[in-house]
Amino acid sequence: MINRVVLVGRLTRDPELRTTGSGISVATFTLAVDRQFTNSQGERGADFISCVIWRKSAENFCNFTSKGSLVGVDGRIQTRSYDNKDGQRVYVTEVVVDNFALLESRKDREARGQNGGYTPNNGNNSTPSTNNFQNNGGSQNNNPQDNNNQNNAQDPFAGSGDTIDISDDDLPF
């Protein structure tokens, strides 16, 4: 049998970290995952999925995420039930997270926190440069006047004038 779940979404609130009676850390959170389609008004819906993560992963998750964080999770669906204080049977379906990935930079997360909402930070709050190459066969543009200094700081090979030689043996395919 296969029971695998992979989700990408944003946290609806800060994760809640607790410790069990035996000292094991456990965190719960809800992930808002956009649907692939829009309704008749052109609005995109979302599913709100309950998740739980255990042990050291739970502590790390809580240390590095907060409300609105964009995360990817990998895990499995689990169902359980319990009797509430009124004696009624309550059924719970949740994703038990095995692995997670932080999908936004710290700078983007902090910018979102300061602005009160999500706004991607592309370095200079202008239109991001999507073409860092000249149209002469794909060679890199080494003219510092044409490149943004922030883009150069991110590219360790920018402005070096050296070519990069990669043999077929270095490629994974």
PDB file of C-alpha atoms in Angstrom:
ATOM      1  CA  MET A   1       0.000   0.000   0.000  1.00  0.00           C
ATOM      2  CA  ILE A   2       1.129   3.570  -0.670  1.00  0.00           C
ATOM      3  CA  ASN A   3       0.338   6.491   1.606  1.00  0.00           C
ATOM      4  CA  ARG A   4       2.414   9.528   0.536  1.00  0.00           C
ATOM      5  CA  VAL A   5       1.511  13.200   0.619  1.00  0.00           C
ATOM      6  CA  VAL A   6       3.477  16.121  -0.788  1.00  0.00           C
ATOM      7  CA  LEU A   7       2.094  19.614  -0.165  1.00  0.00           C
ATOM      8  CA  VAL A   8       3.239  23.171  -0.799  1.00  0.00           C
ATOM      9  CA  GLY A   9       1.435  25.980   0.959  1.00  0.00           C
ATOM     10  CA  ARG A  10       1.515  28.726   3.558  1.00  0.00           C
ATOM     11  CA  LEU A  11       1.031  28.420   7.306  1.00  0.00           C
ATOM     12  CA  THR A  12      -2.282  29.868   8.461  1.00  0.00           C
ATOM     13  CA  ARG A  13      -0.870  30.642  11.924  1.00  0.00           C
ATOM     14  CA  ASP A  14       2.313  30.096  13.918  1.00  0.00           C
ATOM     15  CA  PRO A  15       2.920  26.396  14.582  1.00  0.00           C
ATOM     16  CA  GLU A  16       2.057  25.223  18.106  1.00  0.00           C
ATOM     17  CA  LEU A  17       4.887  23.342  19.830  1.00  0.00           C
ATOM     18  CA  ARG A  18       4.061  21.087  22.770  1.00  0.00           C
ATOM     19  CA  THR A  19       5.835  18.343  24.666  1.00  0.00           C
ATOM     20  CA  THR A  20       4.249  14.994  25.481  1.00  0.00           C
ATOM     21  CA  GLY A  21       4.340  13.520  28.979  1.00  0.00           C
ATOM     22  CA  SER A  22       7.321  11.421  27.917  1.00  0.00           C
ATOM     23  CA  GLY A  23       9.261  14.499  26.734  1.00  0.00           C
ATOM     24  CA  ILE A  24       8.732  14.162  22.955  1.00  0.00           C
ATOM     25  CA  SER A  25       8.250  17.409  21.020  1.00  0.00           C
ATOM     26  CA  VAL A  26       5.231  17.661  18.743  1.00  0.00           C
ATOM     27  CA  ALA A  27       4.035  20.606  16.665  1.00  0.00           C
ATOM     28  CA  THR A  28       0.720  21.122  14.910  1.00  0.00           C
ATOM     29  CA  PHE A  29      -0.056  23.578  12.145  1.00  0.00           C
ATOM     30  CA  THR A  30      -2.478  24.178   9.311  1.00  0.00           C
ATOM     31  CA  LEU A  31      -1.264  24.557   5.747  1.00  0.00           C
ATOM     32  CA  ALA A  32      -3.277  26.578   3.205  1.00  0.00           C
ATOM     33  CA  VAL A  33      -2.816  24.969  -0.206  1.00  0.00           C
ATOM     34  CA  ASP A  34      -4.185  26.760  -3.280  1.00  0.00           C
ATOM     35  CA  ARG A  35      -6.453  24.817  -5.601  1.00  0.00           C
ATOM     36  CA  GLN A  36      -5.507  24.547  -9.268  1.00  0.00           C
ATOM     37  CA  PHE A  37      -8.766  26.000 -10.592  1.00  0.00           C
ATOM     38  CA  THR A  38     -10.844  29.142 -10.105  1.00  0.00           C
ATOM     39  CA  ASN A  39     -14.534  29.457  -9.363  1.00  0.00           C
ATOM     40  CA  SER A  40     -17.106  31.307 -11.510  1.00  0.00           C
ATOM     41  CA  GLN A  41     -16.020  34.644  -9.987  1.00  0.00           C
ATOM     42  CA  GLY A  42     -12.399  33.982 -10.968  1.00  0.00           C
ATOM     43  CA  GLU A  43     -11.298  33.405  -7.373  1.00  0.00           C
ATOM     44  CA  ARG A  44      -8.933  30.608  -6.457  1.00  0.00           C
ATOM     45  CA  GLY A  45      -9.966  28.489  -3.497  1.00  0.00           C
ATOM     46  CA  ALA A  46      -7.700  26.858  -0.960  1.00  0.00           C
ATOM     47  CA  ASP A  47      -7.719  23.743   1.167  1.00  0.00           C
ATOM     48  CA  PHE A  48      -6.720  24.041   4.819  1.00  0.00           C
ATOM     49  CA  ILE A  49      -4.880  20.885   5.803  1.00  0.00           C
ATOM     50  CA  SER A  50      -4.043  19.924   9.388  1.00  0.00           C
ATOM     51  CA  CYS A  51      -0.485  18.692   9.879  1.00  0.00           C
ATOM     52  CA  VAL A  52       1.559  17.288  12.763  1.00  0.00           C
ATOM     53  CA  ILE A  53       5.344  16.953  13.028  1.00  0.00           C
ATOM     54  CA  TRP A  54       7.343  15.170  15.739  1.00  0.00           C
ATOM     55  CA  ARG A  55      10.626  15.275  17.684  1.00  0.00           C
ATOM     56  CA  LYS A  56      13.590  17.432  16.621  1.00  0.00           C
ATOM     57  CA  SER A  57      11.949  18.172  13.282  1.00  0.00           C
ATOM     58  CA  ALA A  58       9.062  19.787  15.194  1.00  0.00           C
ATOM     59  CA  GLU A  59      11.461  22.029  17.121  1.00  0.00           C
ATOM     60  CA  ASN A  60      13.300  23.048  13.941  1.00  0.00           C
ATOM     61  CA  PHE A  61      10.042  23.671  12.101  1.00  0.00           C
ATOM     62  CA  CYS A  62       8.823  25.989  14.875  1.00  0.00           C
ATOM     63  CA  ASN A  63      12.156  27.835  15.031  1.00  0.00           C
ATOM     64  CA  PHE A  64      12.230  28.639  11.308  1.00  0.00           C
ATOM     65  CA  THR A  65       8.583  29.168  10.360  1.00  0.00           C
ATOM     66  CA  SER A  66       5.761  31.489  11.312  1.00  0.00           C
ATOM     67  CA  LYS A  67       2.337  32.516  10.045  1.00  0.00           C
ATOM     68  CA  GLY A  68       2.484  32.944   6.271  1.00  0.00           C
ATOM     69  CA  SER A  69       5.705  30.967   5.738  1.00  0.00           C
ATOM     70  CA  LEU A  70       5.850  29.124   2.423  1.00  0.00           C
ATOM     71  CA  VAL A  71       6.794  25.507   3.112  1.00  0.00           C
ATOM     72  CA  GLY A  72       6.810  22.155   1.399  1.00  0.00           C
ATOM     73  CA  VAL A  73       5.997  19.051   3.422  1.00  0.00           C
ATOM     74  CA  ASP A  74       6.305  15.351   2.711  1.00  0.00           C
ATOM     75  CA  GLY A  75       4.477  12.816   4.836  1.00  0.00           C
ATOM     76  CA  ARG A  76       1.526  10.489   5.119  1.00  0.00           C
ATOM     77  CA  ILE A  77      -2.191  10.784   5.879  1.00  0.00           C
ATOM     78  CA  GLN A  78      -3.286   9.471   9.248  1.00  0.00           C
ATOM     79  CA  THR A  79      -6.758   9.162  10.736  1.00  0.00           C
ATOM     80  CA  ARG A  80      -7.502   8.815  14.414  1.00  0.00           C
ATOM     81  CA  SER A  81     -10.419   9.269  16.776  1.00  0.00           C
ATOM     82  CA  TYR A  82     -10.987  10.186  20.392  1.00  0.00           C
ATOM     83  CA  ASP A  83     -13.872  10.912  22.745  1.00  0.00           C
ATOM     84  CA  ASN A  84     -14.263  14.586  23.643  1.00  0.00           C
ATOM     85  CA  LYS A  85     -15.342  15.866  27.053  1.00  0.00           C
ATOM     86  CA  ASP A  86     -19.017  15.572  26.007  1.00  0.00           C
ATOM     87  CA  GLY A  87     -18.521  11.869  25.296  1.00  0.00           C
ATOM     88  CA  GLN A  88     -18.834  12.297  21.538  1.00  0.00           C
ATOM     89  CA  ARG A  89     -16.501  10.464  19.154  1.00  0.00           C
ATOM     90  CA  VAL A  90     -14.314  12.936  17.199  1.00  0.00           C
ATOM     91  CA  TYR A  91     -12.538  11.814  14.009  1.00  0.00           C
ATOM     92  CA  VAL A  92      -9.360  13.561  12.884  1.00  0.00           C
ATOM     93  CA  THR A  93      -7.555  13.300   9.554  1.00  0.00           C
ATOM     94  CA  GLU A  94      -4.117  14.905   9.391  1.00  0.00           C
ATOM     95  CA  VAL A  95      -0.802  14.748   7.577  1.00  0.00           C
ATOM     96  CA  VAL A  96       2.041  13.333   9.656  1.00  0.00           C
ATOM     97  CA  VAL A  97       5.067  15.220   8.303  1.00  0.00           C
ATOM     98  CA  ASP A  98       8.270  13.260   7.733  1.00  0.00           C
ATOM     99  CA  ASN A  99      10.261  16.009   5.957  1.00  0.00           C
ATOM    100  CA  PHE A 100       9.822  19.693   5.278  1.00  0.00           C
ATOM    101  CA  ALA A 101      11.486  22.365   3.168  1.00  0.00           C
ATOM    102  CA  LEU A 102      11.503  26.129   3.641  1.00  0.00           C
ATOM    103  CA  LEU A 103      10.577  27.584   0.250  1.00  0.00           C
ATOM    104  CA  GLU A 104      11.294  31.269   0.758  1.00  0.00           C
ATOM    105  CA  SER A 105      14.394  33.117   1.814  1.00  0.00           C
ATOM    106  CA  ARG A 106      14.780  34.695   5.218  1.00  0.00           C
ATOM    107  CA  LYS A 107      14.828  38.110   3.501  1.00  0.00           C
ATOM    108  CA  ASP A 108      11.447  37.426   1.840  1.00  0.00           C
ATOM    109  CA  ARG A 109      10.001  36.122   5.104  1.00  0.00           C
ATOM    110  CA  GLU A 110      11.161  39.209   7.021  1.00  0.00           C
ATOM    111  CA  ALA A 111       9.867  41.534   4.286  1.00  0.00           C
ATOM    112  CA  ARG A 112       6.485  39.806   4.424  1.00  0.00           C
ATOM    113  CA  GLY A 113       6.445  40.185   8.207  1.00  0.00           C
ATOM    114  CA  GLN A 114       7.180  43.904   8.017  1.00  0.00           C
ATOM    115  CA  ASN A 115       4.614  44.545   5.296  1.00  0.00           C
ATOM    116  CA  GLY A 116       1.892  42.499   6.959  1.00  0.00           C
ATOM    117  CA  GLY A 117       1.440  40.336   3.864  1.00  0.00           C
ATOM    118  CA  TYR A 118       3.362  38.489   1.217  1.00  0.00           C
ATOM    119  CA  THR A 119       5.368  40.565  -1.209  1.00  0.00           C
ATOM    120  CA  PRO A 120       8.298  38.882  -2.931  1.00  0.00           C
ATOM    121  CA  ASN A 121      11.593  40.669  -2.427  1.00  0.00           C
ATOM    122  CA  ASN A 122      13.614  40.660  -5.619  1.00  0.00           C
ATOM    123  CA  GLY A 123      16.522  42.713  -4.328  1.00  0.00           C
ATOM    124  CA  ASN A 124      15.576  46.210  -5.420  1.00  0.00           C
ATOM    125  CA  ASN A 125      11.751  46.223  -5.447  1.00  0.00           C
ATOM    126  CA  SER A 126      11.692  46.720  -9.205  1.00  0.00           C
ATOM    127  CA  THR A 127      10.981  44.339 -12.025  1.00  0.00           C
ATOM    128  CA  PRO A 128      13.336  41.385 -11.637  1.00  0.00           C
ATOM    129  CA  SER A 129      15.890  40.823 -14.340  1.00  0.00           C
ATOM    130  CA  THR A 130      15.144  37.560 -16.080  1.00  0.00           C
ATOM    131  CA  ASN A 131      17.838  37.827 -18.730  1.00  0.00           C
ATOM    132  CA  ASN A 132      21.398  38.026 -17.473  1.00  0.00           C
ATOM    133  CA  PHE A 133      22.816  36.904 -20.827  1.00  0.00           C
ATOM    134  CA  GLN A 134      23.385  38.740 -24.078  1.00  0.00           C
ATOM    135  CA  ASN A 135      21.786  37.478 -27.255  1.00  0.00           C
ATOM    136  CA  ASN A 136      25.134  36.362 -28.692  1.00  0.00           C
ATOM    137  CA  GLY A 137      24.891  32.636 -28.195  1.00  0.00           C
ATOM    138  CA  GLY A 138      24.352  32.704 -24.436  1.00  0.00           C
ATOM    139  CA  SER A 139      27.660  34.189 -23.297  1.00  0.00           C
ATOM    140  CA  GLN A 140      27.496  35.972 -20.006  1.00  0.00           C
ATOM    141  CA  ASN A 141      27.226  39.752 -19.915  1.00  0.00           C
ATOM    142  CA  ASN A 142      30.277  40.939 -17.995  1.00  0.00           C
ATOM    143  CA  ASN A 143      29.655  44.661 -18.366  1.00  0.00           C
ATOM    144  CA  PRO A 144      29.219  45.889 -14.762  1.00  0.00           C
ATOM    145  CA  GLN A 145      27.176  48.871 -15.949  1.00  0.00           C
ATOM    146  CA  ASP A 146      24.539  46.518 -17.344  1.00  0.00           C
ATOM    147  CA  ASN A 147      24.306  44.304 -14.275  1.00  0.00           C
ATOM    148  CA  ASN A 148      22.715  45.216 -10.987  1.00  0.00           C
ATOM    149  CA  ASN A 149      25.306  45.102  -8.170  1.00  0.00           C
ATOM    150  CA  GLN A 150      22.986  42.907  -6.123  1.00  0.00           C
ATOM    151  CA  ASN A 151      22.781  40.370  -8.953  1.00  0.00           C
ATOM    152  CA  ASN A 152      26.584  40.330  -9.150  1.00  0.00           C
ATOM    153  CA  ALA A 153      26.850  39.680  -5.417  1.00  0.00           C
ATOM    154  CA  GLN A 154      24.620  36.626  -5.837  1.00  0.00           C
ATOM    155  CA  ASP A 155      26.546  35.242  -8.842  1.00  0.00           C
ATOM    156  CA  PRO A 156      30.053  34.116  -7.806  1.00  0.00           C
ATOM    157  CA  PHE A 157      31.147  33.957 -11.481  1.00  0.00           C
ATOM    158  CA  ALA A 158      29.897  37.403 -12.539  1.00  0.00           C
ATOM    159  CA  GLY A 159      32.568  39.769 -13.786  1.00  0.00           C
ATOM    160  CA  SER A 160      35.385  37.209 -13.585  1.00  0.00           C
ATOM    161  CA  GLY A 161      35.824  37.036 -17.368  1.00  0.00           C
ATOM    162  CA  ASP A 162      36.566  33.337 -17.067  1.00  0.00           C
ATOM    163  CA  THR A 163      34.647  30.711 -18.969  1.00  0.00           C
ATOM    164  CA  ILE A 164      33.264  27.661 -17.231  1.00  0.00           C
ATOM    165  CA  ASP A 165      34.251  24.360 -18.818  1.00  0.00           C
ATOM    166  CA  ILE A 166      31.959  21.445 -18.077  1.00  0.00           C
ATOM    167  CA  SER A 167      32.652  18.083 -19.613  1.00  0.00           C
ATOM    168  CA  ASP A 168      29.976  15.542 -20.483  1.00  0.00           C
ATOM    169  CA  ASP A 169      31.303  13.368 -17.646  1.00  0.00           C
ATOM    170  CA  ASP A 170      30.257  16.059 -15.143  1.00  0.00           C
ATOM    171  CA  LEU A 171      26.615  16.037 -16.228  1.00  0.00           C
ATOM    172  CA  PRO A 172      24.113  13.778 -14.454  1.00  0.00           C
ATOM    173  CA  PHE A 173      22.334  12.784 -17.683  1.00  0.00           C
TER     174      PHE A 173
END
